[in-house]
Short mmCIF file of C-alpha atoms in Angstrom, two decimals:
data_model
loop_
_atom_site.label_atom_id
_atom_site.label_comp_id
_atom_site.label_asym_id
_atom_site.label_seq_id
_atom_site.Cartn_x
_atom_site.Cartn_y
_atom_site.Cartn_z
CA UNK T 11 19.43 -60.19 20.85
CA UNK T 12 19.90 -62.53 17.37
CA UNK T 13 17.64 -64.83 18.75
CA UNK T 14 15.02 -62.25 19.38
CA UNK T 15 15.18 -60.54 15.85
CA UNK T 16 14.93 -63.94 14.40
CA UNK T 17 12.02 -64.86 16.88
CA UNK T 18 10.24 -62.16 15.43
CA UNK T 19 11.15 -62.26 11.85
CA UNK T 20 9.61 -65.97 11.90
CA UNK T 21 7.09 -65.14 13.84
CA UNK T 22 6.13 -61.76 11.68
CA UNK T 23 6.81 -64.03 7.82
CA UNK T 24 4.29 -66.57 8.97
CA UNK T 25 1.67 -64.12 10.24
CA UNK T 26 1.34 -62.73 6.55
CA UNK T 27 1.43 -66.22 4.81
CA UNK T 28 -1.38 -66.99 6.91
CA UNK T 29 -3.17 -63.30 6.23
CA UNK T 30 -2.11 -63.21 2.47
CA UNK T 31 -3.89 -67.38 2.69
CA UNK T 32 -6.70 -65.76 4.54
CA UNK T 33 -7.23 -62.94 2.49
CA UNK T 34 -7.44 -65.01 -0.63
CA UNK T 35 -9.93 -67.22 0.92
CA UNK T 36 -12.12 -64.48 2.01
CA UNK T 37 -11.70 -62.48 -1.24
CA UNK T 38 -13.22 -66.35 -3.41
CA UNK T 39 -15.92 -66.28 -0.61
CA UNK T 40 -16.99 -62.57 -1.45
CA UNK T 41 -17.17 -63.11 -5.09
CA UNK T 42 -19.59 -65.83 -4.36
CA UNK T 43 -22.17 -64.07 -2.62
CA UNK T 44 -23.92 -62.04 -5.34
CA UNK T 45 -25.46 -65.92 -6.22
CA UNK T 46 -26.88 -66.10 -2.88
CA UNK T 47 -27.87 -62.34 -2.45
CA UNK T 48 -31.89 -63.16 -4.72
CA UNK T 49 -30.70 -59.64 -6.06
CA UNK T 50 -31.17 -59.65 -9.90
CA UNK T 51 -28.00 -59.63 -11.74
CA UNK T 52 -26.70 -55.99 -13.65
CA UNK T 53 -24.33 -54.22 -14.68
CA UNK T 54 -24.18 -52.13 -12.39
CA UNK T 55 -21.32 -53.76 -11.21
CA UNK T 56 -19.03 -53.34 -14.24
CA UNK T 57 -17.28 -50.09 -14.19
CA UNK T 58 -17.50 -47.77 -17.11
CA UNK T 59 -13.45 -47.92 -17.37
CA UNK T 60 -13.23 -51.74 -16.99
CA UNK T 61 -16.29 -51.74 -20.17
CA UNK T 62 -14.12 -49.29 -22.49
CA UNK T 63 -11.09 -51.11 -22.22
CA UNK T 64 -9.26 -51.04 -25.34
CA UNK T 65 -5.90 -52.12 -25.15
CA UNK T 66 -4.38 -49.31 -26.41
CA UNK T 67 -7.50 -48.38 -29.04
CA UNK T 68 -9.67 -45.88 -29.17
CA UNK T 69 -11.65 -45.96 -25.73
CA UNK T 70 -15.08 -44.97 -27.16
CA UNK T 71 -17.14 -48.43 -28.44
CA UNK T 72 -18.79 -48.65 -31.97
CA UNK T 73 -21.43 -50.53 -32.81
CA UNK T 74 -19.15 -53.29 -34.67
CA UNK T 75 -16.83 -53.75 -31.69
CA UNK T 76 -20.52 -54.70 -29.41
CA UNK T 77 -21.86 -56.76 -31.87
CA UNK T 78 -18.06 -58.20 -32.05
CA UNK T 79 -18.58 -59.09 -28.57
CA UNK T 80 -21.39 -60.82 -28.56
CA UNK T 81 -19.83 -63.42 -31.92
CA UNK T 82 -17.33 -64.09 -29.29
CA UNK T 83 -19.20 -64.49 -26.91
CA UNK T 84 -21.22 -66.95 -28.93
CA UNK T 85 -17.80 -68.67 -30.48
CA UNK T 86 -16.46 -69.61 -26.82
CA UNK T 87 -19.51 -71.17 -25.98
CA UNK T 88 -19.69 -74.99 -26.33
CA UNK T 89 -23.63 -75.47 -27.64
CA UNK T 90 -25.37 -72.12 -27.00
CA UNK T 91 -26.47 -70.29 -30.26
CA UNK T 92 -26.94 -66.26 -30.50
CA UNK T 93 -30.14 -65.35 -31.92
CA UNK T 94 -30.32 -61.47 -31.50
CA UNK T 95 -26.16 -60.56 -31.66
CA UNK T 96 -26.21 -57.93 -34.34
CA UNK T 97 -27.89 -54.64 -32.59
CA UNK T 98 -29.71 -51.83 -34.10
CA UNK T 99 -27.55 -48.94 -34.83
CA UNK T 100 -29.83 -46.60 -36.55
CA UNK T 101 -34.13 -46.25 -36.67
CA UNK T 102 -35.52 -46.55 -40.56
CA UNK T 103 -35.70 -43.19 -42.68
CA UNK T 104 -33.07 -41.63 -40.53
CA UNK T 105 -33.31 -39.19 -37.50
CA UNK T 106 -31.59 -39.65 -34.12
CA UNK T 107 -29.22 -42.34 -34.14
CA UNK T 108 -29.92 -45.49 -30.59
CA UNK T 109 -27.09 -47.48 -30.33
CA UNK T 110 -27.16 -50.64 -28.49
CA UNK T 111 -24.34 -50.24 -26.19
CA UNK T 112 -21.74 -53.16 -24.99
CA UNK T 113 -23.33 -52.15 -20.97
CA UNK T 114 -26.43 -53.02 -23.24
CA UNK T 115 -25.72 -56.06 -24.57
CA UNK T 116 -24.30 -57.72 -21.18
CA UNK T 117 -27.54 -56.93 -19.44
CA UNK T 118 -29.11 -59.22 -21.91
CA UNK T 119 -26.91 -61.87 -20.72
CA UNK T 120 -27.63 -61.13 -16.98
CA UNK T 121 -31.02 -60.64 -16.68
CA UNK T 122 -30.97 -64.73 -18.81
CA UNK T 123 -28.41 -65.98 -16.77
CA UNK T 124 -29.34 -65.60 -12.85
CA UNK T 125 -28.40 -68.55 -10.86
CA UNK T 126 -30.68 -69.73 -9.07
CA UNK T 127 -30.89 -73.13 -7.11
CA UNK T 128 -32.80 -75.12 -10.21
CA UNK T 129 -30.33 -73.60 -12.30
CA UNK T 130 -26.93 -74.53 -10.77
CA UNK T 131 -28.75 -78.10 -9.77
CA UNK T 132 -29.22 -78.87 -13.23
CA UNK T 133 -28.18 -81.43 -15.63
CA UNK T 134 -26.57 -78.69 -18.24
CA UNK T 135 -23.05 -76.21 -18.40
CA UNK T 136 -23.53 -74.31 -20.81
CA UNK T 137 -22.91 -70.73 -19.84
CA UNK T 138 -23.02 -68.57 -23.00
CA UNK T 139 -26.14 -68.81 -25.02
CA UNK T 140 -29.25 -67.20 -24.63
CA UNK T 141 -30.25 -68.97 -21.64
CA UNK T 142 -27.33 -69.57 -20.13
CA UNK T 143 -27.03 -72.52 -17.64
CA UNK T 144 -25.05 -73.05 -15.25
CA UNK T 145 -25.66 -76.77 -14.11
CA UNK T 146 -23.04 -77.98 -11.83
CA UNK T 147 -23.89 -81.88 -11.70
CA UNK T 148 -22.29 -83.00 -14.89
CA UNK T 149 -18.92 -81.02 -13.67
CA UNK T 150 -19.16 -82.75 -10.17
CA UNK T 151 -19.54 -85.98 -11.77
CA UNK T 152 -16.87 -85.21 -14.06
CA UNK T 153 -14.81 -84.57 -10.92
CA UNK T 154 -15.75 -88.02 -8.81
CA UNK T 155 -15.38 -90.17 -12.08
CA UNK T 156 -11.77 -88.81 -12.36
CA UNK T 157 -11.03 -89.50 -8.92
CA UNK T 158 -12.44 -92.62 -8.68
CA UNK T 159 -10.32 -93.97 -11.17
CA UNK T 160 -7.27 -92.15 -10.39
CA UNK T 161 -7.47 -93.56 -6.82
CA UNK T 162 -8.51 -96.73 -7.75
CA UNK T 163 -5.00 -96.95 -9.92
CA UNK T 164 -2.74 -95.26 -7.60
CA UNK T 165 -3.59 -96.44 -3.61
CA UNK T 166 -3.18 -100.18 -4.47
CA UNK T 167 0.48 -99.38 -6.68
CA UNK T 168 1.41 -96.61 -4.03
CA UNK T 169 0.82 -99.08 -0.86
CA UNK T 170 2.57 -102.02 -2.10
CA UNK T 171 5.60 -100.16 -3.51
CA UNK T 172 5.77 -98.23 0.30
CA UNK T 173 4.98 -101.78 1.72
CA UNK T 174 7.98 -103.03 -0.36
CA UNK T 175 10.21 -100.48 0.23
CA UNK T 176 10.11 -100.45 4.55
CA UNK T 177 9.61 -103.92 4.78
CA UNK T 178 11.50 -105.98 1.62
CA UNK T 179 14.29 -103.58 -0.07
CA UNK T 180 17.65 -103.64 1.31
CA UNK T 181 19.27 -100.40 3.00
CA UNK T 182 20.76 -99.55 -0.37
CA UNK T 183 17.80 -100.20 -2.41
CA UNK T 184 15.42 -97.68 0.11
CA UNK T 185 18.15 -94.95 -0.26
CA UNK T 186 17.69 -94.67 -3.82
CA UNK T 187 13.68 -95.56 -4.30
CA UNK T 188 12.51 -93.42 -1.69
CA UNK T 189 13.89 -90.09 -2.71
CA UNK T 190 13.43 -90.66 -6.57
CA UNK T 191 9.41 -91.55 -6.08
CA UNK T 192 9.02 -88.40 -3.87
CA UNK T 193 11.24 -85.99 -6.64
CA UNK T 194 7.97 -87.42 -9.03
CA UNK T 195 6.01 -85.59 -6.87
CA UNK T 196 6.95 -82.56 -8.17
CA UNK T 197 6.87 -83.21 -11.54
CA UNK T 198 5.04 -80.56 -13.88
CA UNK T 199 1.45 -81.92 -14.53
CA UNK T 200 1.56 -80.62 -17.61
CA UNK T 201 3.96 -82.53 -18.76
CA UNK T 202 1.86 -86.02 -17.45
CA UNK T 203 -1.19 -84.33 -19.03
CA UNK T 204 0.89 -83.62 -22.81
CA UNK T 205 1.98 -87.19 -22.54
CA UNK T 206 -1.43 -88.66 -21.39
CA UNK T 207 -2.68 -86.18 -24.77
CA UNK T 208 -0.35 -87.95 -27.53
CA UNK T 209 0.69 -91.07 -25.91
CA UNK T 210 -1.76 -92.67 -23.64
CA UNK T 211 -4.79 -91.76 -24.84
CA UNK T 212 -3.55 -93.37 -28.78
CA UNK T 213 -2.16 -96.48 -26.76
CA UNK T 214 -5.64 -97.07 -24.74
CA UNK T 215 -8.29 -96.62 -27.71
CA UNK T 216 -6.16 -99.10 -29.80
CA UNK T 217 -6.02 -101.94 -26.82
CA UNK T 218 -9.50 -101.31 -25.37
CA UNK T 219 -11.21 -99.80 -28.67
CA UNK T 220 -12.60 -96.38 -26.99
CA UNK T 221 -15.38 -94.61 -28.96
CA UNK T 222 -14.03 -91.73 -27.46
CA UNK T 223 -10.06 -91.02 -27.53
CA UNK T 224 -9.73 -88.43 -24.53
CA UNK T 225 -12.69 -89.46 -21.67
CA UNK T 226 -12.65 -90.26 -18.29
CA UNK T 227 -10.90 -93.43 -17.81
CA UNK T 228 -7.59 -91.98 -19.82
CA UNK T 229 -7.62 -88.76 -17.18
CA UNK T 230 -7.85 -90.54 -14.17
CA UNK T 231 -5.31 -93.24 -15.57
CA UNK T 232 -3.09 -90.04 -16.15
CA UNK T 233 -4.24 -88.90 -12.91
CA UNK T 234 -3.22 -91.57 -10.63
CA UNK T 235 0.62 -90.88 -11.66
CA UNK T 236 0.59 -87.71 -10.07
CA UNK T 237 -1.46 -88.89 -7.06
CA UNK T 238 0.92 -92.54 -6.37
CA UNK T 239 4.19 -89.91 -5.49
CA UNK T 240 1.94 -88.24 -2.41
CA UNK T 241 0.19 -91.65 -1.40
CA UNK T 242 3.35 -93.84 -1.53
CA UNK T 243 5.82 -90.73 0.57
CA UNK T 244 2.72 -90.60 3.41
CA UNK T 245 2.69 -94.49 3.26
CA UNK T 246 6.07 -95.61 4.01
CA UNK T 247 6.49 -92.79 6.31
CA UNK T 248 3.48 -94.47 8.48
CA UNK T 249 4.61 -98.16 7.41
CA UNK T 250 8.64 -96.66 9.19
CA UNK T 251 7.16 -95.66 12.38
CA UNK T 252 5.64 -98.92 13.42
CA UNK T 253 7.49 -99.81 16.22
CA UNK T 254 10.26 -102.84 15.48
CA UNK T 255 9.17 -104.53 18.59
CA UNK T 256 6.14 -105.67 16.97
CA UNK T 257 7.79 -107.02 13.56
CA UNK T 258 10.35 -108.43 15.71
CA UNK T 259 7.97 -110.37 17.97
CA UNK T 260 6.14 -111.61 14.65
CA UNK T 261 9.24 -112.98 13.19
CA UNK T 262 9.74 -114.56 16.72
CA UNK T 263 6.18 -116.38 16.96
CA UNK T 264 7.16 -118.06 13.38
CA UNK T 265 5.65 -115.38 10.55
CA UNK T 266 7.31 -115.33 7.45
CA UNK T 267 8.43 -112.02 6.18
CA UNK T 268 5.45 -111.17 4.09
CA UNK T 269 2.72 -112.00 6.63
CA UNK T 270 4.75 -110.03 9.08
CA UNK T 271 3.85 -107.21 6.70
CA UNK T 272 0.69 -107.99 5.05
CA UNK T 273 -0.79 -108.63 8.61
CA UNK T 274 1.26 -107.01 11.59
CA UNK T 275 2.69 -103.32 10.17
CA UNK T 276 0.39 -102.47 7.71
CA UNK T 277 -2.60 -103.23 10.10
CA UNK T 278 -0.48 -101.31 12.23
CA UNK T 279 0.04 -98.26 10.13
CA UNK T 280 -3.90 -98.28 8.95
CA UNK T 281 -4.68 -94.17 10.24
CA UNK T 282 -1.25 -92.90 8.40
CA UNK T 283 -2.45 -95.12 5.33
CA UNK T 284 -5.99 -93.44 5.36
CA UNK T 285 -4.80 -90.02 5.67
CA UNK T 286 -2.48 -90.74 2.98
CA UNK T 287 -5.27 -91.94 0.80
CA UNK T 288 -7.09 -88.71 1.26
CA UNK T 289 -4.49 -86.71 0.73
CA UNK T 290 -4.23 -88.35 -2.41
CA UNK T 291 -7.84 -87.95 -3.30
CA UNK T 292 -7.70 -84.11 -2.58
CA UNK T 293 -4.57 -83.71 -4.83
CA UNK T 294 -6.50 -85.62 -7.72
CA UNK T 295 -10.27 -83.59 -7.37
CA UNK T 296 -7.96 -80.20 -7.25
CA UNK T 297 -5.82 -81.31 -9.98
CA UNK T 298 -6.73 -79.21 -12.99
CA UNK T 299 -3.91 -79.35 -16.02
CA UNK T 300 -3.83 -83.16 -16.62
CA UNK T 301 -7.84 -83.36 -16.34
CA UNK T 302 -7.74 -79.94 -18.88
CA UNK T 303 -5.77 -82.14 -21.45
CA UNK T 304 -6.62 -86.00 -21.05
CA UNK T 305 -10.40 -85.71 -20.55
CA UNK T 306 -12.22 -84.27 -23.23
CA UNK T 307 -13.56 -81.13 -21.61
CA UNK T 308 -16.90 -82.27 -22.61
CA UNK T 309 -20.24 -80.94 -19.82
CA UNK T 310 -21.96 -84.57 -20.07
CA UNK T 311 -23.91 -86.08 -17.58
CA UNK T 312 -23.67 -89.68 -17.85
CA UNK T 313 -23.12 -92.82 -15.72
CA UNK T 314 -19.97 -94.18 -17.80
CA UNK T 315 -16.55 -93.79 -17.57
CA UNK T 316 -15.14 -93.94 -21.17
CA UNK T 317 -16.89 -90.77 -22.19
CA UNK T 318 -15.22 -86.77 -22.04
CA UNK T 319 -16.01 -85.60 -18.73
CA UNK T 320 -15.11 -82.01 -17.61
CA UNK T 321 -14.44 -81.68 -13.66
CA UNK T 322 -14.63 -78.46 -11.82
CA UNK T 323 -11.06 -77.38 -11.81
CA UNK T 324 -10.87 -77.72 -15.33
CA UNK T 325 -13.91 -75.40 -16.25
CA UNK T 326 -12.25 -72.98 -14.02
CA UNK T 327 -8.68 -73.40 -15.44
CA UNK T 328 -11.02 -73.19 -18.82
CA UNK T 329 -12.90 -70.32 -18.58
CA UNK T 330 -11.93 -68.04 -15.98
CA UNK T 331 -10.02 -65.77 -18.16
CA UNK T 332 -12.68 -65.64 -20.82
CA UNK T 333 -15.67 -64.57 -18.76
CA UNK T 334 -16.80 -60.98 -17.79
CA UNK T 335 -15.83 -59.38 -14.74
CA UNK T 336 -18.95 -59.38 -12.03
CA UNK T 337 -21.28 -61.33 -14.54
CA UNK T 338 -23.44 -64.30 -13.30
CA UNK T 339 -20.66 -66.57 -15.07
CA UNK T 340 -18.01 -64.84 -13.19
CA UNK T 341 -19.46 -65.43 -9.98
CA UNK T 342 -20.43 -68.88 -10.68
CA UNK T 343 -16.92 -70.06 -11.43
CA UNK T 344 -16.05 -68.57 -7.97
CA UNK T 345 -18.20 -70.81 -6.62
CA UNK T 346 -17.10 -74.17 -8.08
CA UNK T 347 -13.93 -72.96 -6.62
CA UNK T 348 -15.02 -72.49 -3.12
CA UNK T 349 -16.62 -76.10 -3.49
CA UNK T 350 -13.53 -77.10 -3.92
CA UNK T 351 -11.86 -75.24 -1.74
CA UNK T 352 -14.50 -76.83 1.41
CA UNK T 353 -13.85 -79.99 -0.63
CA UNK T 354 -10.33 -80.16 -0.16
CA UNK T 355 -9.61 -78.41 3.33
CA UNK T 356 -12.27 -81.20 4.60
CA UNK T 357 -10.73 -83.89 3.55
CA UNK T 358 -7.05 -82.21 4.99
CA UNK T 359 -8.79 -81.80 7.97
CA UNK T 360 -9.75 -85.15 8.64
CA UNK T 361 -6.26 -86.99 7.39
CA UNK T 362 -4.73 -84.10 10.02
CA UNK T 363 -7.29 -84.91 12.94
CA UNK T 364 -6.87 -88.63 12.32
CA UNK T 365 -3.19 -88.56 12.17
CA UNK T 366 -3.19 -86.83 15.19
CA UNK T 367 -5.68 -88.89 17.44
CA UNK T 368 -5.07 -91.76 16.28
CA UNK T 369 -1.88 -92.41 14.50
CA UNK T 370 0.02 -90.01 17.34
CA UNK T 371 -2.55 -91.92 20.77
CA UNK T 372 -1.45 -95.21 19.74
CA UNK T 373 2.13 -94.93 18.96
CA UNK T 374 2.89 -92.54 22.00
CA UNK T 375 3.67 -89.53 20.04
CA UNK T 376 5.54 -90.52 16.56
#
C-alpha cells in the first residue's frame, strides 16, 4: 500500500513540474503573438486599473504625472530623444479644459513602434524614442560574440583538466578535484560578473590596452568560468565510461600514457565530449547576470570583439521590468526570450539525442 501512495505521489509531483514547465512555455509563446498578428498595436490592451496604478496615491492621473511618464520614458532610453513629451492641458483664452491622457500618450508610442519584419531585422535597439526600434541583430551578435569567446576559453581548459583528472591524477587526487570543480558550478554568477566588473575588466585594459574597459572579450572571458564547471563534469563523466579494455590493450601494444589518452579514450569519448560542449554553449548564450555586468550593455553592431556588446538575455534581464505591460516593447522582449528559449532546448536536444544514439549504441548501454 506504501509503495502505491508513493507511486503516485511521484508520479502526481512530476506531472505538475512538467505542467507548471509547460504552462510557462506556452504563457512566453502567447505574449509573442500580438508581433505576428499584422494587427496595429493599442491600448486597448492595457486595462484602465493596471493605467491608474498609483501605489498607494491618488488613483486619478494629472497632467504632470503623464507628462512625468513620458521624461521617464525618455530617461531609460539609451539614444532616443522626446520631442512632443509635455501635453496640452488647457486650449488658449480658456473654455473646456482636453487633457492628454497617460492611455493617450502610450498610443503615441504604439502606433511608432509596431514591429514589423524590417523593423526587428534591423541594425538598431533602441526601443524608447519616437520611432522606436526594435532591431534584434546587434543583440544576437552581442550574444554569439560572447559565446564564442566564452567557449573558445573554457572547452580547451575544461577537456584537458577532465582528460587529466580520469586518465593522470591518482585515486586521491580525483576524489578531491572532481567534486570541488562541479561545487563551482553552482557558484552565484553574480558574484563572477562583480568580480569580472572591478577586477578583470581593470587587469585586461592595462595588459592589452582596451579602448573600451567592459566589451565583449572581458564577458566572455568572465563567461567561460561559469561554462568550464558544466563542460569539465560532462567530460570526465564520458572520458570514465570508456571501457578499460581499450586503455589496457593500448598500454599493451606499447603507448605511453599520454597517447593512450590523447588518441585511444578521448577519441573514444568524442559524442559525450560534444554534448558536453553544447551544453556548455547553451549555459553561456542563456547566461544573463555576468553578460549584464562585464559587457557594456551597449546595442552596437559591429564585427569586433573588444567593443560593449549587449546579448539577448541581458536586454531582457535589463528592461523587462521597465517596459509597459502589452506594449510593442513588452511583446518584443517576449520574443528574444522565446529565441532563446528554441535556442537552447535545440541545442539540449541534440547533446540528449546524440548521447543517446551514439554515446549509449557504441558502448552497449553506459
Amino acid at each position: 500500500m506504501s509503495d502505491f501512495f508513493a507511486e503516485k505521489l511521484i508520479t502526481t509531483v512530476a506531472f505538475i513540474s512538467f505542467t507548471f514547465i509547460l504552462l510557462i512555455f506556452i504563457f512566453v509563446f502567447r505574449e509573442t503573438i500580438p508581433i505576428f498578428s499584422g494587427a496595429e498595436q493599442t491600448t486597448s490592451n492595457i486595462a484602465e486599473d493596471e493605467v491608474q496604478e498609483t501605489y498607494g496615491e491618488e488613483p486619478a492621473v494629472s497632467d504632470e504625472q503623464g507628462a512625468g511618464s513620458l521624461e521617464r520614458r525618455a530617461l531609460s532610453g539609451e539614444r532616443g530623444e522626446i520631442t512632443n513629451s509635455k501635453p496640452e492641458t488647457s486650449p488658449a483664452g480658456g473654455g473646456q479644459a482636453t487633457r492628454e491622457t497617460p492611455e493617450d500618450s502610450y498610443q503615441s508610442f504604439e502606433s511608432e513602434g509596431n514591429a514589423n519584419f524590417e523593423n526587428l531585422t534591423s541594425t538598431k535597439w533602441q526601443p524608447i524614442s519616437d520611432e522606436p526600434k526594435f532591431g534584434l541583430l546587434p543583440l544576437i551578435i552581442g550574444s554569439f560574440k560572447v559565446t564564442f569567446i566564452a567557449i573558445l576559453f573554457a572547452t580547451p581548459i575544461a577537456i584537458l583538466a577532465a582528460l587529466f583528472t580520469s586518465a593522470f591524477a591518482p585515486k586521491w587526487a580525483q576524489e578531491i578535484m572532481k567534486p570541488t570543480i562541479e561545487i563551482l558550478a553552482g557558484f552565484p554568477s553574480v558574484v563572477i560578473g562583480f568580480f569580472a566588473l572591478i577586477v578583470m575588466a581593470t587587469v585586461f585594459q592595462d595588459i592589452f590596452g582596451f579602448e573600451y574597459r567592459l566589451n565583449a572579450f572581458l564577458g566572455g572571458v568572465a563567461l567561460s568560468l561559469a561554462v568550464i564547471p558544466i563542460i569539465y563534469t560532462i567530460t570526465e563523466d564520458a572520458l570514465s565510461r570508456v571501457p578499460k579494455s581499450l586503455t589496457e590493450a593500448s598500454l599493451a601494444l606499447g603507448a605511453t600514457k599520454w597517447q593512450t589518452a590523447l588518441f585511444v579514450i578521448l577519441p573514444a569519448a568524442t559524442p559525450g565530449v560534444f554534448a558536453a560542449i553544447l551544453l556548455g554553449i547553451g549555459r553561456a548564450f542563456g547566461e544573463t547576470m555576468i553578460v549584464l555586468m562585464a559587457t557594456g550593455n551597449a546595442a552596437m553592431f559591429s564585427g569586433s570583439f573588444f567593443e560593449p556588446v549587449r546579448t539577448m538575455s541581458a536586454t531582457i534581464g535589463a528592461e523587462m521590468a521597465e517596459v509597459v505591460f502589452g506594449e510593442t516593447h513588452y511583446n518584443v522582449l517576449f520574443f528574444i526570450g522565446a529565441v532563446l528559449f528554441i535556442f537552447t532546448f535545440s541545442l539540449n536536444a541534440i547533446a540528449e539525442i546524440f548521447i543517446r544514439q551514439r554515446l549509449m549504441k557504441k558502448y552497449g548501454g553506459l
